[in-house]
């Protein structure tokens, strides 16, 4: 990513309030919850294909008549895979409308009640009132976990979760259900990207600034992200520590249908487009993922002929990078390596990025064109370009 480019700007004033104060601290992304049609099989996929280990379970056998939920972990990344067991629930409607997808990007905070109230005071739309999970005790009671949630784009939630001396596994209602799997080297979630409607990106950037105190880290416009056929715009919102990064994309006018439009059609609205998983050995991680059957986008070989000139010397062997289909980009801070999976759902919606950072804090701007042309070839195969 070339941050010297005039279109890549830090804190341009729109969508980022320089006087924003932080009413509550987000300690980390606690987990990402997926709502799916068959959690047992989805959990198996993330274990066998992506190297997550199962840690905990909640379902009929544990007295949970409403959901089957599997907690998977790799490094600090936690995926909660859930199937609603009853048809008349918001969660079941979510699966029906969107297919399998991300329901909740949940944060851990010190005090979920305070975070929820502060978010509402700053304009957030309430989703779930503060309560002690699995208990009638008032929020914050000793031995409990408090949860509350607000709406973000589409039907996606941000939960606030706070621990108040709870001693059990994960969350109340869960039991240990260890199924260790050989990891592929994923360390944590690097960023999670939302797709929103045309014209809504700046609104949501302002929302993250006003409600959560995020800063506009960087923006890309349609000059950065366009091909012959389609374009998109993107803004990266980040917390102060730069550990929680949420880019937001919107489609831009092009000659043909943008990949963002394809997503919005397939998902029936805004939602999480991709989750980037951080590794410190992308060659090892991608070799393992490909051996496990995870399918990645490929760029033409011409990309690799131009690569040495574009990024200079890198630690990795070029031949291996090309063989695996890994992309490389360099900026003034260093370089990054990244690769993108094909959608992991039948609808062309959610996909994954594997990323290794060697100094660069960017998002691979130098790869956008080659990458989006690769996406368009897949769109055309689906009859959606
Ligand atoms: Fe990304």
GROMACS .gro file of N, CA, C and O in nm, residues 88-132:
model
  180
   88UNK      N    1  -3.865  -2.022   1.512
   88UNK     CA    2  -3.917  -1.887   1.539
   88UNK      C    3  -3.819  -1.810   1.626
   88UNK      O    4  -3.838  -1.795   1.747
   89UNK      N    5  -3.711  -1.764   1.567
   89UNK     CA    6  -3.614  -1.685   1.642
   89UNK      C    7  -3.544  -1.591   1.544
   89UNK      O    8  -3.538  -1.618   1.424
   90UNK      N    9  -3.493  -1.483   1.599
   90UNK     CA   10  -3.420  -1.387   1.515
   90UNK      C   11  -3.301  -1.456   1.449
   90UNK      O   12  -3.266  -1.427   1.335
   91UNK      N   13  -3.241  -1.551   1.524
   91UNK     CA   14  -3.124  -1.620   1.471
   91UNK      C   15  -3.161  -1.709   1.353
   91UNK      O   16  -3.087  -1.717   1.254
   92UNK      N   17  -3.276  -1.779   1.363
   92UNK     CA   18  -3.319  -1.864   1.252
   92UNK      C   19  -3.354  -1.778   1.130
   92UNK      O   20  -3.324  -1.815   1.015
   93UNK      N   21  -3.416  -1.665   1.153
   93UNK     CA   22  -3.445  -1.573   1.042
   93UNK      C   23  -3.316  -1.526   0.976
   93UNK      O   24  -3.310  -1.510   0.853
   94UNK      N   25  -3.214  -1.504   1.057
   94UNK     CA   26  -3.084  -1.459   1.005
   94UNK      C   27  -3.028  -1.562   0.908
   94UNK      O   28  -2.983  -1.528   0.798
   95UNK      N   29  -3.033  -1.689   0.947
   95UNK     CA   30  -2.981  -1.795   0.861
   95UNK      C   31  -3.064  -1.804   0.733
   95UNK      O   32  -3.011  -1.818   0.623
   96UNK      N   33  -3.196  -1.793   0.748
   96UNK     CA   34  -3.283  -1.803   0.630
   96UNK      C   35  -3.257  -1.691   0.531
   96UNK      O   36  -3.252  -1.713   0.410
   97UNK      N   37  -3.242  -1.572   0.584
   97UNK     CA   38  -3.227  -1.457   0.496
   97UNK      C   39  -3.086  -1.446   0.437
   97UNK      O   40  -3.069  -1.422   0.317
   98UNK      N   41  -2.985  -1.465   0.521
   98UNK     CA   42  -2.847  -1.437   0.479
   98UNK      C   43  -2.768  -1.561   0.440
   98UNK      O   44  -2.659  -1.549   0.386
   99UNK      N   45  -2.821  -1.679   0.469
   99UNK     CA   46  -2.737  -1.798   0.460
   99UNK      C   47  -2.641  -1.798   0.577
   99UNK      O   48  -2.653  -1.719   0.671
  100UNK      N   49  -2.542  -1.887   0.573
  100UNK     CA   50  -2.442  -1.890   0.681
  100UNK      C   51  -2.362  -1.760   0.677
  100UNK      O   52  -2.323  -1.715   0.568
  101UNK      N   53  -2.337  -1.702   0.793
  101UNK     CA   54  -2.259  -1.578   0.793
  101UNK      C   55  -2.232  -1.529   0.933
  101UNK      O   56  -2.269  -1.593   1.032
  102UNK      N   57  -2.167  -1.414   0.939
  102UNK     CA   58  -2.127  -1.358   1.069
  102UNK      C   59  -2.244  -1.281   1.129
  102UNK      O   60  -2.303  -1.194   1.065
  103UNK      N   61  -2.276  -1.313   1.253
  103UNK     CA   62  -2.387  -1.251   1.325
  103UNK      C   63  -2.337  -1.147   1.423
  103UNK      O   64  -2.398  -1.042   1.442
  104UNK      N   65  -2.224  -1.175   1.487
  104UNK     CA   66  -2.182  -1.093   1.601
  104UNK      C   67  -2.029  -1.082   1.604
  104UNK      O   68  -1.959  -1.183   1.606
  105UNK      N   69  -1.981  -0.958   1.602
  105UNK     CA   70  -1.839  -0.930   1.632
  105UNK      C   71  -1.839  -0.882   1.776
  105UNK      O   72  -1.872  -0.766   1.804
  106UNK      N   73  -1.808  -0.972   1.869
  106UNK     CA   74  -1.828  -0.946   2.013
  106UNK      C   75  -1.700  -0.894   2.076
  106UNK      O   76  -1.592  -0.948   2.054
  107UNK      N   77  -1.715  -0.789   2.156
  107UNK     CA   78  -1.601  -0.729   2.227
  107UNK      C   79  -1.605  -0.767   2.374
  107UNK      O   80  -1.712  -0.772   2.435
  108UNK      N   81  -1.487  -0.786   2.432
  108UNK     CA   82  -1.480  -0.792   2.578
  108UNK      C   83  -1.454  -0.652   2.631
  108UNK      O   84  -1.370  -0.578   2.577
  109UNK      N   85  -1.528  -0.615   2.734
  109UNK     CA   86  -1.513  -0.484   2.799
  109UNK      C   87  -1.509  -0.508   2.950
  109UNK      O   88  -1.537  -0.618   2.998
  110UNK      N   89  -1.476  -0.402   3.026
  110UNK     CA   90  -1.474  -0.415   3.172
  110UNK      C   91  -1.615  -0.424   3.228
  110UNK      O   92  -1.639  -0.494   3.326
  111UNK      N   93  -1.707  -0.348   3.168
  111UNK     CA   94  -1.842  -0.339   3.222
  111UNK      C   95  -1.941  -0.325   3.105
  111UNK      O   96  -1.953  -0.218   3.045
  112UNK      N   97  -2.009  -0.435   3.074
  112UNK     CA   98  -2.098  -0.437   2.958
  112UNK      C   99  -2.215  -0.342   2.974
  112UNK      O  100  -2.263  -0.285   2.875
  113UNK      N  101  -2.262  -0.323   3.096
  113UNK     CA  102  -2.375  -0.231   3.118
  113UNK      C  103  -2.332  -0.088   3.084
  113UNK      O  104  -2.400  -0.016   3.011
  114UNK      N  105  -2.216  -0.051   3.135
  114UNK     CA  106  -2.166   0.085   3.110
  114UNK      C  107  -2.138   0.104   2.960
  114UNK      O  108  -2.171   0.208   2.902
  115UNK      N  109  -2.077   0.004   2.896
  115UNK     CA  110  -2.046   0.015   2.752
  115UNK      C  111  -2.174   0.030   2.672
  115UNK      O  112  -2.184   0.114   2.580
  116UNK      N  113  -2.274  -0.051   2.706
  116UNK     CA  114  -2.403  -0.048   2.634
  116UNK      C  115  -2.470   0.089   2.651
  116UNK      O  116  -2.514   0.150   2.553
  117UNK      N  117  -2.475   0.138   2.774
  117UNK     CA  118  -2.540   0.267   2.799
  117UNK      C  119  -2.466   0.381   2.728
  117UNK      O  120  -2.528   0.471   2.671
  118UNK      N  121  -2.333   0.375   2.734
  118UNK     CA  122  -2.254   0.480   2.668
  118UNK      C  123  -2.274   0.475   2.517
  118UNK      O  124  -2.285   0.578   2.451
  119UNK      N  125  -2.278   0.353   2.461
  119UNK     CA  126  -2.298   0.339   2.315
  119UNK      C  127  -2.435   0.394   2.275
  119UNK      O  128  -2.448   0.465   2.174
  120UNK      N  129  -2.536   0.362   2.355
  120UNK     CA  130  -2.671   0.413   2.324
  120UNK      C  131  -2.676   0.565   2.332
  120UNK      O  132  -2.738   0.631   2.248
  121UNK      N  133  -2.608   0.620   2.434
  121UNK     CA  134  -2.606   0.766   2.449
  121UNK      C  135  -2.538   0.832   2.330
  121UNK      O  136  -2.565   0.948   2.299
  122UNK      N  137  -2.451   0.757   2.261
  122UNK     CA  138  -2.381   0.811   2.144
  122UNK      C  139  -2.448   0.772   2.014
  122UNK      O  140  -2.388   0.784   1.907
  123UNK      N  141  -2.568   0.718   2.021
  123UNK     CA  142  -2.646   0.698   1.899
  123UNK      C  143  -2.658   0.555   1.851
  123UNK      O  144  -2.715   0.530   1.744
  124UNK      N  145  -2.605   0.458   1.926
  124UNK     CA  146  -2.617   0.318   1.882
  124UNK      C  147  -2.761   0.270   1.897
  124UNK      O  148  -2.834   0.316   1.985
  125UNK      N  149  -2.800   0.176   1.813
  125UNK     CA  150  -2.933   0.117   1.818
  125UNK      C  151  -2.927  -0.008   1.906
  125UNK      O  152  -2.844  -0.096   1.883
  126UNK      N  153  -3.014  -0.016   2.007
  126UNK     CA  154  -3.007  -0.131   2.099
  126UNK      C  155  -3.049  -0.261   2.032
  126UNK      O  156  -3.141  -0.261   1.950
  127UNK      N  157  -2.982  -0.370   2.067
  127UNK     CA  158  -3.020  -0.502   2.014
  127UNK      C  159  -3.057  -0.597   2.128
  127UNK      O  160  -3.163  -0.658   2.126
  128UNK      N  161  -2.970  -0.609   2.227
  128UNK     CA  162  -2.996  -0.698   2.341
  128UNK      C  163  -2.964  -0.621   2.469
  128UNK      O  164  -2.852  -0.570   2.486
  129UNK      N  165  -3.062  -0.614   2.557
  129UNK     CA  166  -3.043  -0.542   2.685
  129UNK      C  167  -2.943  -0.615   2.773
  129UNK      O  168  -2.932  -0.739   2.767
  130UNK      N  169  -2.872  -0.542   2.858
  130UNK     CA  170  -2.774  -0.608   2.946
  130UNK      C  171  -2.841  -0.713   3.034
  130UNK      O  172  -2.949  -0.689   3.090
  131UNK      N  173  -2.779  -0.828   3.043
  131UNK     CA  174  -2.831  -0.936   3.129
  131UNK      C  175  -2.716  -1.028   3.166
  131UNK      O  176  -2.612  -1.030   3.099
  132UNK      N  177  -2.736  -1.104   3.272
  132UNK     CA  178  -2.638  -1.208   3.308
  132UNK      C  179  -2.670  -1.331   3.224
  132UNK      O  180  -2.783  -1.380   3.228
   0.00000   0.00000   0.00000
